[in-house]
Amino acid sequence: MVEDIETARLNTQGSGIPSQPPLVTPRDFLAKPWGIKGRWTTALTVGIATVLAIKSQGAIALQVRVTPESPQLGDTLSVMIETQTTTQPPRVSIGQKTYPTFSVATNRYRALLPTSPLDKPGSLQVQVTGDGEVRNLAVSLRNRSFPTQRIRLSGSANRSATELELNRVAEFKTLVTSQKFWNGPLLKPNAGRVSTVFGVRRYYNGVFAEDYYHRGVDYAAGTGSPVVAPAAGRVALVGRESEGFQVHGNTVGIDHGQGVLSIMLHLNQIDVQQGDFVQAGQIIGTVGSTGASTGPHLHWGLYVHGIAVDPVPWRFEGID
């Protein structure tokens, strides 16, 4: 199956997560569960250090939890933060990359940090700033083996992406809206079997694609079978093969809020319009083989802050 081949141009970088030794000597503390399901229920025991400003009463106000407990390449990290003040949201960063935080309750915030198969496994240095304090957390990112495929492209499957589709898809992937629309684990968008898993590396016509990985999950299904929204959200992208979406084919992109996005490719029919608000399980179109595709299938890509992450933990465990 062939999906968004142009991702070698659009997403040639990982999440920019550096691998470096801890900045300080860590002090361990045991985190408590924060309502994340499945294997994410147990919060990660992390190193905490460097209190830049000590409160007058001597207590440490800034509390931080990171899940999943033992992340691997492709996982989405959830950083939960509790503060004593509400003057401004805390700041979360890895190296030079800063991630937005969103309020989940009074004095409680969350940031989502994506990882990808292009990142280096090892120690992630996550810095959290708030309440006049700084926490430096060392999070161990496990390696993961991804399958390799050899794809021979010819004819319509060997098309080049147009500037129109490249620009519109790139713009879609930058969306970060403040409201959270999803609720609980995401739904399977099609009833077909999984034909290509997330993270597959590929040779195209005998040449290894260095900065490529399969940025989603493919479902093999017959033309015309329904495709549903995996979660609630606003339709922020509708692109058609007839308008120049030569690689993506007929496309629907859904903004689930807070930097979480779904993109559905190679559709036959599109049943929504840009700007529509859809509910989880609502039909948005049907399976097809439009664009650079070798046969009928649905490609579902899940993006967090512009990085394609593994949808499987979101489906079976979820982040509430």
Short mmCIF file of C-alpha atoms in Angstrom, two decimals:
data_model
loop_
_atom_site.label_atom_id
_atom_site.label_comp_id
_atom_site.label_asym_id
_atom_site.label_seq_id
_atom_site.Cartn_x
_atom_site.Cartn_y
_atom_site.Cartn_z
CA MET A 1 0.00 0.00 0.00
CA VAL A 2 1.24 3.48 -0.78
CA GLU A 3 0.17 6.47 1.30
CA ASP A 4 1.40 10.04 1.72
CA ILE A 5 4.71 9.61 -0.09
CA GLU A 6 5.39 13.32 0.07
CA THR A 7 6.03 12.97 3.83
CA ALA A 8 9.68 12.51 2.90
CA ARG A 9 9.46 16.23 2.09
CA LEU A 10 6.92 17.37 4.67
CA ASN A 11 8.14 15.47 7.72
CA THR A 12 11.79 14.71 7.21
CA GLN A 13 12.52 15.46 10.83
CA GLY A 14 11.65 13.63 14.02
CA SER A 15 10.33 15.45 17.03
CA GLY A 16 13.69 17.14 17.55
CA ILE A 17 14.30 15.30 20.82
CA PRO A 18 17.97 15.43 21.76
CA SER A 19 19.79 12.59 23.45
CA GLN A 20 22.17 13.97 26.07
CA PRO A 21 23.28 13.24 29.66
CA PRO A 22 21.13 14.58 32.53
CA LEU A 23 21.68 18.24 33.33
CA VAL A 24 21.71 17.65 37.08
CA THR A 25 21.82 14.85 39.62
CA PRO A 26 18.25 13.52 39.73
CA ARG A 27 16.16 13.03 42.83
CA ASP A 28 13.52 10.36 42.47
CA PHE A 29 9.94 10.57 43.53
CA LEU A 30 7.05 8.19 43.03
CA ALA A 31 4.25 9.54 40.89
CA LYS A 32 0.58 8.69 41.31
CA PRO A 33 -1.94 7.70 38.63
CA TRP A 34 -3.53 10.54 36.66
CA GLY A 35 -6.45 8.72 35.02
CA ILE A 36 -4.68 7.50 31.89
CA LYS A 37 -5.90 4.02 30.95
CA GLY A 38 -4.19 0.69 30.38
CA ARG A 39 -0.44 0.55 30.77
CA TRP A 40 -0.44 4.31 31.23
CA THR A 41 -2.24 4.04 34.57
CA THR A 42 1.04 3.81 36.46
CA ALA A 43 2.86 7.10 36.28
CA LEU A 44 6.54 7.23 35.56
CA THR A 45 9.08 7.55 38.36
CA VAL A 46 11.26 10.35 37.15
CA GLY A 47 14.29 12.32 38.26
CA ILE A 48 13.53 15.81 39.54
CA ALA A 49 16.12 18.43 40.29
CA THR A 50 17.10 22.09 40.27
CA VAL A 51 14.67 24.16 42.28
CA LEU A 52 15.50 27.69 41.14
CA ALA A 53 13.21 29.43 43.59
CA ILE A 54 12.28 27.96 46.99
CA LYS A 55 8.90 28.91 48.41
CA SER A 56 8.96 30.70 51.75
CA GLN A 57 7.37 27.75 53.50
CA GLY A 58 10.00 25.41 52.06
CA ALA A 59 7.48 23.30 50.11
CA ILE A 60 8.00 22.38 46.45
CA ALA A 61 4.91 23.67 44.65
CA LEU A 62 5.45 22.32 41.15
CA GLN A 63 4.36 18.69 40.79
CA VAL A 64 4.99 16.79 37.54
CA ARG A 65 3.93 13.35 36.27
CA VAL A 66 4.92 11.74 32.97
CA THR A 67 3.20 8.80 31.27
CA PRO A 68 3.43 6.18 29.83
CA GLU A 69 5.66 4.49 32.35
CA SER A 70 8.04 3.00 29.79
CA PRO A 71 7.64 4.86 26.47
CA GLN A 72 8.98 3.60 23.16
CA LEU A 73 9.59 5.21 19.79
CA GLY A 74 6.29 6.42 18.33
CA ASP A 75 4.56 6.92 21.71
CA THR A 76 2.95 10.17 22.81
CA LEU A 77 4.15 11.37 26.22
CA SER A 78 1.62 13.02 28.50
CA VAL A 79 3.13 15.51 30.96
CA MET A 80 0.73 16.41 33.77
CA ILE A 81 1.62 19.42 35.89
CA GLU A 82 0.14 20.75 39.13
CA THR A 83 0.93 24.29 40.27
CA GLN A 84 0.01 26.49 43.24
CA THR A 85 -0.69 29.61 41.21
CA THR A 86 -2.64 30.45 38.06
CA THR A 87 -0.72 33.53 37.00
CA GLN A 88 0.44 31.83 33.82
CA PRO A 89 0.56 28.28 32.39
CA PRO A 90 3.74 26.26 33.00
CA ARG A 91 6.19 25.77 30.15
CA VAL A 92 7.37 22.35 28.88
CA SER A 93 10.35 21.96 26.59
CA ILE A 94 12.83 19.45 25.21
CA GLY A 95 15.99 21.13 24.02
CA GLN A 96 14.98 24.16 21.94
CA LYS A 97 11.45 22.85 21.30
CA THR A 98 8.67 24.18 23.54
CA TYR A 99 5.29 22.43 23.70
CA PRO A 100 2.00 24.14 24.62
CA THR A 101 0.29 23.31 27.91
CA PHE A 102 -3.48 23.26 28.36
CA SER A 103 -5.56 23.51 31.51
CA VAL A 104 -7.36 20.31 32.56
CA ALA A 105 -8.55 21.53 35.97
CA THR A 106 -7.81 24.32 38.44
CA ASN A 107 -4.02 24.64 38.72
CA ARG A 108 -3.54 21.48 36.63
CA TYR A 109 -2.15 21.40 33.10
CA ARG A 110 -1.11 18.90 30.44
CA ALA A 111 1.37 18.93 27.56
CA LEU A 112 1.58 16.25 24.86
CA LEU A 113 5.03 15.35 23.55
CA PRO A 114 5.25 13.28 20.34
CA THR A 115 8.02 10.82 19.51
CA SER A 116 8.68 9.11 16.18
CA PRO A 117 10.68 6.26 14.63
CA LEU A 118 13.21 8.86 13.46
CA ASP A 119 14.12 9.83 17.05
CA LYS A 120 17.09 8.40 18.90
CA PRO A 121 16.25 6.10 21.82
CA GLY A 122 17.78 6.97 25.15
CA SER A 123 17.35 9.61 27.82
CA LEU A 124 14.97 12.48 27.06
CA GLN A 125 15.59 15.66 29.03
CA VAL A 126 12.19 17.21 29.68
CA GLN A 127 12.22 20.64 31.34
CA VAL A 128 9.14 21.98 33.11
CA THR A 129 9.02 25.59 34.32
CA GLY A 130 6.30 27.05 36.54
CA ASP A 131 5.64 28.68 39.92
CA GLY A 132 9.12 30.20 39.70
CA GLU A 133 10.64 26.71 39.70
CA VAL A 134 12.26 24.43 37.15
CA ARG A 135 12.12 20.63 37.01
CA ASN A 136 14.49 18.65 34.81
CA LEU A 137 13.15 15.15 34.21
CA ALA A 138 15.11 12.30 32.65
CA VAL A 139 12.71 10.04 30.71
CA SER A 140 14.01 6.82 29.15
CA LEU A 141 12.72 6.31 25.57
CA ARG A 142 12.99 2.66 24.53
CA ASN A 143 14.10 1.53 21.09
CA ARG A 144 11.65 -0.28 18.84
CA SER A 145 12.03 -2.48 15.78
CA PHE A 146 9.98 -1.48 12.74
CA PRO A 147 9.33 -3.70 9.71
CA THR A 148 10.88 -2.91 6.32
CA GLN A 149 9.08 -3.12 2.98
CA ARG A 150 10.24 -2.93 -0.61
CA ILE A 151 7.80 -1.04 -2.83
CA ARG A 152 7.94 -0.87 -6.62
CA LEU A 153 6.10 2.19 -7.91
CA SER A 154 4.93 2.63 -11.48
CA GLY A 155 2.15 4.33 -13.39
CA SER A 156 -0.30 6.43 -11.35
CA ALA A 157 1.19 5.17 -8.05
CA ASN A 158 4.47 6.92 -8.94
CA ARG A 159 3.00 10.41 -9.10
CA SER A 160 4.63 13.50 -7.64
CA ALA A 161 2.77 15.63 -5.14
CA THR A 162 1.54 19.02 -6.29
CA GLU A 163 2.49 22.24 -4.52
CA LEU A 164 -1.18 22.76 -3.71
CA GLU A 165 -1.54 19.53 -1.74
CA LEU A 166 1.87 19.91 -0.10
CA ASN A 167 1.03 23.39 1.14
CA ARG A 168 -2.49 22.58 2.30
CA VAL A 169 -1.46 19.43 4.17
CA ALA A 170 1.53 21.20 5.75
CA GLU A 171 -0.75 24.03 6.92
CA PHE A 172 -3.22 21.53 8.37
CA LYS A 173 -0.51 19.82 10.41
CA THR A 174 0.37 23.09 12.18
CA LEU A 175 -3.09 23.48 13.76
CA VAL A 176 -3.17 23.79 17.55
CA THR A 177 -6.54 24.81 18.93
CA SER A 178 -7.05 25.30 22.65
CA GLN A 179 -10.22 23.22 23.05
CA LYS A 180 -10.09 19.44 23.54
CA PHE A 181 -12.71 17.60 21.47
CA TRP A 182 -11.72 13.93 21.86
CA ASN A 183 -12.87 11.87 24.82
CA GLY A 184 -11.31 8.55 25.81
CA PRO A 185 -9.82 5.97 23.41
CA LEU A 186 -10.14 6.71 19.70
CA LEU A 187 -12.34 4.57 17.45
CA LYS A 188 -11.19 2.34 14.62
CA PRO A 189 -11.99 4.40 11.51
CA ASN A 190 -12.77 1.41 9.27
CA ALA A 191 -13.77 -2.21 9.85
CA GLY A 192 -11.14 -3.63 7.47
CA ARG A 193 -8.05 -5.55 8.51
CA VAL A 194 -4.80 -3.71 9.15
CA SER A 195 -2.64 -4.13 6.04
CA THR A 196 0.27 -1.86 7.00
CA VAL A 197 1.20 -0.93 10.57
CA PHE A 198 2.65 2.34 11.83
CA GLY A 199 6.36 3.01 11.48
CA VAL A 200 7.23 0.71 8.55
CA ARG A 201 10.46 1.74 6.80
CA ARG A 202 10.62 1.39 3.02
CA TYR A 203 12.71 0.97 -0.07
CA TYR A 204 11.10 2.68 -3.07
CA ASN A 205 12.20 1.21 -6.40
CA GLY A 206 15.30 -0.18 -4.68
CA VAL A 207 16.30 3.03 -2.85
CA PHE A 208 15.98 3.25 0.96
CA ALA A 209 13.96 6.30 2.07
CA GLU A 210 16.17 7.60 4.90
CA ASP A 211 13.74 10.10 6.41
CA TYR A 212 10.60 8.13 5.69
CA TYR A 213 8.41 5.99 7.92
CA HIS A 214 4.80 4.92 7.43
CA ARG A 215 3.01 7.75 9.16
CA GLY A 216 -0.19 5.96 10.05
CA VAL A 217 -2.12 2.71 9.80
CA ASP A 218 -3.59 1.25 6.60
CA TYR A 219 -6.89 -0.66 6.56
CA ALA A 220 -7.59 -2.91 3.58
CA ALA A 221 -11.27 -2.73 2.67
CA GLY A 222 -13.49 -2.72 -0.36
CA THR A 223 -14.21 0.45 -2.30
CA GLY A 224 -17.22 2.19 -0.78
CA SER A 225 -16.93 0.78 2.75
CA PRO A 226 -17.59 3.48 5.37
CA VAL A 227 -14.89 5.58 7.05
CA VAL A 228 -15.80 7.13 10.41
CA ALA A 229 -14.27 9.86 12.53
CA PRO A 230 -12.06 8.26 15.23
CA ALA A 231 -12.97 11.09 17.61
CA ALA A 232 -14.95 14.30 17.67
CA GLY A 233 -13.47 17.33 15.99
CA ARG A 234 -13.75 19.96 13.31
CA VAL A 235 -13.12 19.13 9.66
CA ALA A 236 -10.17 21.41 8.89
CA LEU A 237 -9.07 19.95 5.55
CA VAL A 238 -10.93 18.62 2.53
CA GLY A 239 -8.84 17.91 -0.53
CA ARG A 240 -9.84 16.20 -3.76
CA GLU A 241 -7.86 14.38 -6.39
CA SER A 242 -9.65 16.46 -9.04
CA GLU A 243 -8.29 19.62 -7.39
CA GLY A 244 -4.66 18.47 -7.41
CA PHE A 245 -4.31 16.01 -4.50
CA GLN A 246 -2.39 13.60 -6.74
CA VAL A 247 -0.58 11.70 -3.95
CA HIS A 248 -3.01 11.95 -1.03
CA GLY A 249 -6.06 11.42 -3.18
CA ASN A 250 -9.42 12.43 -1.73
CA THR A 251 -8.52 13.59 1.77
CA VAL A 252 -10.26 14.59 5.01
CA GLY A 253 -8.39 16.13 7.95
CA ILE A 254 -10.00 16.44 11.40
CA ASP A 255 -8.81 18.75 14.19
CA HIS A 256 -9.42 16.98 17.52
CA GLY A 257 -8.01 19.93 19.46
CA GLN A 258 -4.82 20.77 21.38
CA GLY A 259 -2.53 19.77 18.49
CA VAL A 260 -4.11 16.32 17.90
CA LEU A 261 -5.12 15.74 14.26
CA SER A 262 -6.40 12.88 12.09
CA ILE A 263 -5.91 12.67 8.34
CA MET A 264 -7.71 10.17 6.10
CA LEU A 265 -6.28 9.48 2.64
CA HIS A 266 -7.24 7.79 -0.65
CA LEU A 267 -10.98 8.14 -0.04
CA ASN A 268 -13.48 7.34 -2.75
CA GLN A 269 -16.30 9.56 -1.54
CA ILE A 270 -16.18 12.52 0.86
CA ASP A 271 -19.34 13.07 2.93
CA VAL A 272 -18.33 16.18 4.93
CA GLN A 273 -17.40 19.76 4.20
CA GLN A 274 -14.58 21.87 5.56
CA GLY A 275 -15.78 23.55 8.76
CA ASP A 276 -18.20 20.78 9.74
CA PHE A 277 -18.07 19.52 13.32
CA VAL A 278 -18.20 15.73 13.47
CA GLN A 279 -18.79 13.32 16.33
CA ALA A 280 -16.84 10.14 17.06
CA GLY A 281 -18.18 7.37 14.82
CA GLN A 282 -19.80 9.71 12.31
CA ILE A 283 -19.33 8.68 8.66
CA ILE A 284 -17.03 11.12 6.87
CA GLY A 285 -16.54 9.23 3.59
CA THR A 286 -15.80 5.87 2.00
CA VAL A 287 -12.72 3.79 1.23
CA GLY A 288 -11.17 4.24 -2.20
CA SER A 289 -7.93 4.09 -4.13
CA THR A 290 -7.46 7.70 -5.19
CA GLY A 291 -4.08 9.38 -5.37
CA ALA A 292 -0.84 7.37 -5.16
CA SER A 293 -2.45 4.08 -4.17
CA THR A 294 -1.98 0.51 -5.39
CA GLY A 295 -5.42 -0.68 -4.30
CA PRO A 296 -8.48 0.18 -2.18
CA HIS A 297 -7.52 1.02 1.40
CA LEU A 298 -7.79 3.71 4.06
CA HIS A 299 -4.69 5.42 5.39
CA TRP A 300 -5.28 6.96 8.84
CA GLY A 301 -2.54 9.22 10.14
CA LEU A 302 -2.60 10.60 13.71
CA TYR A 303 -0.49 13.71 14.32
CA VAL A 304 0.52 15.44 17.56
CA HIS A 305 2.07 18.88 17.07
CA GLY A 306 2.91 18.02 13.48
CA ILE A 307 4.59 14.68 14.20
CA ALA A 308 2.97 11.40 13.12
CA VAL A 309 2.61 9.18 16.20
CA ASP A 310 1.47 5.59 16.65
CA PRO A 311 -2.35 5.58 16.79
CA VAL A 312 -2.50 2.20 18.55
CA PRO A 313 -1.99 3.46 22.15
CA TRP A 314 -4.57 6.17 21.50
CA ARG A 315 -7.08 3.54 20.35
CA PHE A 316 -6.65 0.96 23.08
CA GLU A 317 -5.56 3.08 26.05
CA GLY A 318 -6.33 6.68 25.22
CA ILE A 319 -5.38 9.96 26.81
CA ASP A 320 -8.26 11.60 28.68
#
